[in-house]
PDB file of C-alpha atoms and ligand atoms in Angstrom:
ATOM      1  CA  UNK A   1       8.724  42.833  17.130  1.00 94.00           C
ATOM      2  CA  UNK A   2       7.791  39.237  17.534  1.00 95.00           C
ATOM      3  CA  UNK A   3       4.392  38.306  18.855  1.00 95.00           C
ATOM      4  CA  UNK A   4       4.099  34.932  20.516  1.00 95.00           C
ATOM      5  CA  UNK A   5       1.078  32.765  21.071  1.00 95.00           C
ATOM      6  CA  UNK A   6       0.550  29.132  21.919  1.00 94.00           C
ATOM      7  CA  UNK A   7      -0.563  27.081  18.989  1.00 93.00           C
ATOM      8  CA  UNK A   8      -2.233  23.693  18.968  1.00 94.00           C
ATOM      9  CA  UNK A   9      -0.608  21.537  16.288  1.00 93.00           C
ATOM     10  CA  UNK A  10      -2.029  18.182  15.273  1.00 91.00           C
ATOM     11  CA  UNK A  11       0.506  15.442  14.661  1.00 86.00           C
ATOM     12  CA  UNK A  12      -0.039  11.969  13.287  1.00 83.00           C
ATOM     13  CA  UNK A  13       0.711   9.535  16.100  1.00 86.00           C
ATOM     14  CA  UNK A  14      -0.772   6.410  14.571  1.00 93.00           C
ATOM     15  CA  UNK A  15      -2.118   5.063  11.331  1.00 95.00           C
ATOM     16  CA  UNK A  16      -4.737   2.325  11.155  1.00 97.00           C
ATOM     17  CA  UNK A  17      -5.131  -0.300   8.435  1.00 98.00           C
ATOM     18  CA  UNK A  18      -8.445   0.246   6.637  1.00 98.00           C
ATOM     19  CA  UNK A  19      -9.029  -3.523   6.389  1.00 98.00           C
ATOM     20  CA  UNK A  20      -8.096  -5.096   9.749  1.00 98.00           C
ATOM     21  CA  UNK A  21      -8.110  -1.845  11.766  1.00 98.00           C
ATOM     22  CA  UNK A  22      -4.752  -2.646  13.372  1.00 97.00           C
ATOM     23  CA  UNK A  23      -2.006  -0.078  13.706  1.00 96.00           C
ATOM     24  CA  UNK A  24       0.566   0.001  10.915  1.00 96.00           C
ATOM     25  CA  UNK A  25       3.148   1.414  13.337  1.00 94.00           C
ATOM     26  CA  UNK A  26       5.862  -1.001  14.438  1.00 92.00           C
ATOM     27  CA  UNK A  27       7.983  -0.250  17.490  1.00 91.00           C
ATOM     28  CA  UNK A  28      11.673  -1.113  17.312  1.00 93.00           C
ATOM     29  CA  UNK A  29      14.020  -0.037  20.097  1.00 94.00           C
ATOM     30  CA  UNK A  30      11.484   2.489  21.427  1.00 92.00           C
ATOM     31  CA  UNK A  31      11.080   4.115  18.005  1.00 91.00           C
ATOM     32  CA  UNK A  32       7.876   3.798  16.019  1.00 89.00           C
ATOM     33  CA  UNK A  33       8.114   3.137  12.306  1.00 92.00           C
ATOM     34  CA  UNK A  34       5.253   3.348   9.870  1.00 92.00           C
ATOM     35  CA  UNK A  35       5.129   0.145   7.838  1.00 93.00           C
ATOM     36  CA  UNK A  36       2.217   0.480   5.477  1.00 94.00           C
ATOM     37  CA  UNK A  37       1.069   0.182   1.917  1.00 95.00           C
ATOM     38  CA  UNK A  38      -1.529   2.051  -0.039  1.00 96.00           C
ATOM     39  CA  UNK A  39      -4.059   1.140  -2.659  1.00 96.00           C
ATOM     40  CA  UNK A  40      -5.393   4.162  -4.423  1.00 97.00           C
ATOM     41  CA  UNK A  41      -7.104   5.122  -7.643  1.00 97.00           C
ATOM     42  CA  UNK A  42      -8.820   8.093  -9.185  1.00 97.00           C
ATOM     43  CA  UNK A  43     -11.078   7.406 -12.154  1.00 96.00           C
ATOM     44  CA  UNK A  44     -12.130   9.874 -14.774  1.00 96.00           C
ATOM     45  CA  UNK A  45     -14.285  10.290 -17.828  1.00 93.00           C
ATOM     46  CA  UNK A  46     -14.758   7.091 -19.805  1.00 93.00           C
ATOM     47  CA  UNK A  47     -14.525   4.850 -16.772  1.00 95.00           C
ATOM     48  CA  UNK A  48     -17.462   3.102 -15.132  1.00 95.00           C
ATOM     49  CA  UNK A  49     -15.983   4.550 -11.922  1.00 93.00           C
ATOM     50  CA  UNK A  50     -15.959   8.102 -13.316  1.00 95.00           C
ATOM     51  CA  UNK A  51     -15.504  10.548 -10.467  1.00 95.00           C
ATOM     52  CA  UNK A  52     -14.727   7.962  -7.804  1.00 97.00           C
ATOM     53  CA  UNK A  53     -11.536   8.222  -5.780  1.00 97.00           C
ATOM     54  CA  UNK A  54     -10.286   5.280  -3.732  1.00 97.00           C
ATOM     55  CA  UNK A  55      -7.643   5.284  -1.021  1.00 97.00           C
ATOM     56  CA  UNK A  56      -6.883   2.509   1.445  1.00 97.00           C
ATOM     57  CA  UNK A  57      -4.090   2.464   4.002  1.00 97.00           C
ATOM     58  CA  UNK A  58      -2.997  -1.138   4.498  1.00 97.00           C
ATOM     59  CA  UNK A  59      -0.842  -2.946   7.043  1.00 97.00           C
ATOM     60  CA  UNK A  60       1.857  -5.232   5.663  1.00 95.00           C
ATOM     61  CA  UNK A  61      -0.327  -8.361   6.027  1.00 97.00           C
ATOM     62  CA  UNK A  62      -3.367  -6.856   4.288  1.00 98.00           C
ATOM     63  CA  UNK A  63      -1.177  -5.331   1.574  1.00 97.00           C
ATOM     64  CA  UNK A  64       0.291  -8.765   0.855  1.00 95.00           C
ATOM     65  CA  UNK A  65      -3.231 -10.224   0.709  1.00 97.00           C
ATOM     66  CA  UNK A  66      -4.109  -7.632  -1.969  1.00 96.00           C
ATOM     67  CA  UNK A  67      -0.898  -8.324  -3.907  1.00 94.00           C
ATOM     68  CA  UNK A  68      -1.510 -12.091  -3.826  1.00 93.00           C
ATOM     69  CA  UNK A  69      -5.114 -11.624  -5.026  1.00 95.00           C
ATOM     70  CA  UNK A  70      -3.925  -9.469  -7.928  1.00 94.00           C
ATOM     71  CA  UNK A  71      -1.108 -11.887  -8.762  1.00 91.00           C
ATOM     72  CA  UNK A  72      -3.627 -14.772  -8.797  1.00 91.00           C
ATOM     73  CA  UNK A  73      -5.923 -12.739 -11.060  1.00 92.00           C
ATOM     74  CA  UNK A  74      -2.996 -12.181 -13.424  1.00 89.00           C
ATOM     75  CA  UNK A  75      -2.281 -15.918 -13.415  1.00 88.00           C
ATOM     76  CA  UNK A  76      -5.904 -16.732 -14.314  1.00 90.00           C
ATOM     77  CA  UNK A  77      -5.861 -14.219 -17.189  1.00 90.00           C
ATOM     78  CA  UNK A  78      -2.590 -15.468 -18.691  1.00 88.00           C
ATOM     79  CA  UNK A  79      -2.622 -19.148 -17.643  1.00 86.00           C
ATOM     80  CA  UNK A  80      -2.357 -20.367 -21.263  1.00 87.00           C
ATOM     81  CA  UNK A  81       0.249 -17.825 -22.342  1.00 85.00           C
ATOM     82  CA  UNK A  82       3.671 -19.492 -22.217  1.00 81.00           C
ATOM     83  CA  UNK A  83       5.415 -16.137 -22.686  1.00 81.00           C
ATOM     84  CA  UNK A  84       4.266 -14.778 -19.316  1.00 77.00           C
ATOM     85  CA  UNK A  85       6.123 -15.422 -16.075  1.00 71.00           C
ATOM     86  CA  UNK A  86       3.252 -16.550 -13.869  1.00 70.00           C
ATOM     87  CA  UNK A  87       5.476 -17.703 -11.007  1.00 69.00           C
ATOM     88  CA  UNK A  88       6.681 -14.139 -10.540  1.00 77.00           C
ATOM     89  CA  UNK A  89       7.377 -13.912  -6.799  1.00 79.00           C
ATOM     90  CA  UNK A  90       8.374 -10.272  -7.290  1.00 84.00           C
ATOM     91  CA  UNK A  91       5.024  -9.243  -8.804  1.00 85.00           C
ATOM     92  CA  UNK A  92       4.434  -5.582  -8.049  1.00 86.00           C
ATOM     93  CA  UNK A  93       7.870  -5.065  -6.530  1.00 87.00           C
ATOM     94  CA  UNK A  94       9.642  -1.934  -7.787  1.00 87.00           C
ATOM     95  CA  UNK A  95      13.100  -3.434  -8.327  1.00 85.00           C
ATOM     96  CA  UNK A  96      14.668  -0.017  -9.000  1.00 90.00           C
ATOM     97  CA  UNK A  97      13.661   1.272  -5.562  1.00 88.00           C
ATOM     98  CA  UNK A  98      13.804  -1.919  -3.486  1.00 87.00           C
ATOM     99  CA  UNK A  99      16.918  -2.492  -1.404  1.00 85.00           C
ATOM    100  CA  UNK A 100      16.835  -6.289  -1.311  1.00 71.00           C
TER     101      UNK A 100
HETATM  102 ZN1  LIG B   1      -4.468  -4.849   7.942  1.00 61.23          ZN
END
């Protein structure tokens, strides 16, 4: 015998960028697509951040801002190393999983 009851189910209908607080959902032809990035870390013993867990949901614009800041930091670290590709426009891009 089946017993039925109404159930309230929560569904994610939007996701907000943790930096600019704009929605990361983009509507195309009446369908909403989540276009977001994440920055996350979990630090353990031996780290100055021991026990801290970070997680930021980022819109495309804020994600790119983070990537550019990290790429610039890399450039400043290796600016005198001729063996490093500091003009790397694909910095951080997973070429095995990217489609373009
Ligand atoms: Zn944002």
